[in-house]
Structure formats: C-alpha cells, structure tokens
Amino acid sequence: MTLGTQWAIDWTRACAAVIAEHRVELITLDRDIGDGDHGENMDRGFSAVTPKLDELSADAVPADVLKMVATTLISTVGGASGPLYGTAFLKASVAVGSEPELDPAAVVALLRAARDGIVLRGKAETGDKTMIDAWTPAVDAAVQAQVAGEDEAGVLAAAAAAAEHGAEATEPLVARKGRASYLGERAIGHRDPGAQSTALLLRAAATVAAGGSGNGS
Ligand code: ADP
Ligand code: MG
C-alpha cells in the first residue's frame, strides 16, 4: 500500500493490537531488569490512542496521526518510555511535514527524526541497553534499503528486521541508562523491554505497509 494517512491510522491500530498482545511479555522483561510496568505503560498509552483516531479530520495527513499519537502517549504513558516515545512520534510528525504520502526518503526521515528525538530527550548512546539499540540499527538499515532502491514497504521491512536484531543484541549488555542501570552486571542476559517494544512497533509498521493487519492475525 502507499503510505498515506490510512497507513498511519492502520499502523497506529496495529501498534495498539501488538502491544496489547505482547503486554505480559513486556511486563516480564521489565520485571527482570526494571520495575515491571513497561507493558502496562505502553498498553495504557496505545489504548488511549485508538479512540482518538475517529476524531481525525477528513483531510488529515500522516503527520496529524503521528502528532496525535505523540500527544496521547506523552499524557497517558507513565515512566521513562512515555516522554521518549512521545518525543519520537512528535519529531517524526514534524519530519514528514504536510506530505499526504510518504516515499522511501520520507520513511527514512520519519525513523531518523524519531530516533534523534529519543536521543535528544534521553541522552542514551548505542550500547547503553535502551530502545536506542533497536532504533539506531533500524535507521541505518532503512538508509541502506533506500539507497538500494527499495520501496516504502521494503525500507520499513529492513528497519523492522534490524530493530528485532538490535533488541536481541541488548541481551548481553550492561545498562547505562534507565532503571536497569542500577543493576550493573545483573542486567546481563536480559533483553531491554524498550528495545523489544520498539521492535514490535516497527514490525507493525512494516506489516501494515506490506498489506497485512500488523497484529499477527
Ligand atoms: P520506567 O523505566 O520509568 O519504568 P518503562 O518501563 O515504561 O519506564 O520503560 C523502560 C524503557 O525505557 C527501558 O527498557 C529503555 O528502553 C527505555 N529507556 C529508559 N531510559 C532511557 C533513556 N535515557 N534513553 C532511551 N531509552 C530509555
Ligand atoms: Mg518500567
């Protein structure tokens, strides 16, 4: 599908579905190296987003959807991840401007702006065992896919695969940001919950772009 407002709406619904589906998994990951609320936080946020999709005006562009997601996440998700994901969606919204449809370059701009927003807000670097360890490989893979001539769905598929790999690669790391940083070496062997939720959100984006429902069904 072309990546217009309908894609942004469907992606948002798919995010809500996939987060609800993986709520317990995210809670368990956060229980291991944090305070156990990441699944709850994310589910609360995306559950609050979906009813608002009906309030979008008929002439809404993708940026309007992203901005609505951002403001809702900021106001409803507690914890570190609310402002971080909120900033990501807000910066992504600004990056795509008033374009009615996103081409591969706009998809790269969206992902890069989201990642940069999280870094600006949370100051995490690569290897700190945070969601950035999923976002940065996703951005890099998206750039490579775009340069290789992939279409929008191909760029998102590359980003999703890299985010999944990045989330898995947080397992051997010691955390240097967020609650998990209090654990020192005890965080080794556990996957970062925010990196995992990032992988889920980006996989949903790719699945919807490829024409699927994005919620695994
Ligand atoms: P809290 O840590 O306040 O309980 P959540 O459990 O919802 O919030 O989110 C935890 C996730 O937030 C972590 O797994 C990590 O990916 C991410 N995170 C925490 N601090 C930072 C940071 N400074 N930069 C990037 N991501 C961070
Ligand atoms: Mg937590």
mmCIF file of N, CA and C and ligand atoms in Angstrom, residues 30 34-38 41 179, ligand 2:
data_model
loop_
_atom_site.group_PDB
_atom_site.id
_atom_site.type_symbol
_atom_site.label_atom_id
_atom_site.label_comp_id
_atom_site.label_asym_id
_atom_site.label_seq_id
_atom_site.Cartn_x
_atom_site.Cartn_y
_atom_site.Cartn_z
ATOM 1 N N ASP A 30 10.488 -6.209 31.743
ATOM 2 C CA ASP A 30 10.761 -5.061 32.619
ATOM 3 C C ASP A 30 10.840 -5.492 34.084
ATOM 4 N N GLY A 34 13.843 -4.002 35.489
ATOM 5 C CA GLY A 34 13.276 -2.683 35.794
ATOM 6 C C GLY A 34 12.234 -2.811 36.877
ATOM 7 N N ASP A 35 11.087 -2.178 36.682
ATOM 8 C CA ASP A 35 10.049 -2.208 37.718
ATOM 9 C C ASP A 35 8.765 -2.892 37.242
ATOM 10 N N GLY A 36 8.833 -3.541 36.071
ATOM 11 C CA GLY A 36 7.714 -4.382 35.641
ATOM 12 C C GLY A 36 6.511 -3.672 35.053
ATOM 13 N N ASP A 37 6.658 -2.415 34.690
ATOM 14 C CA ASP A 37 5.464 -1.687 34.220
ATOM 15 C C ASP A 37 5.475 -1.357 32.720
ATOM 16 N N HIS A 38 6.501 -1.774 31.991
ATOM 17 C CA HIS A 38 6.602 -1.303 30.604
ATOM 18 C C HIS A 38 5.405 -1.745 29.745
ATOM 19 N N ASN A 41 2.432 0.360 30.822
ATOM 20 C CA ASN A 41 2.577 1.743 30.350
ATOM 21 C C ASN A 41 2.216 1.861 28.872
ATOM 22 N N ARG A 179 16.317 2.516 34.613
ATOM 23 C CA ARG A 179 16.323 1.731 35.862
ATOM 24 C C ARG A 179 17.291 0.561 35.816
HETATM 25 MG MG MG B 2 9.428 0.220 33.933
#
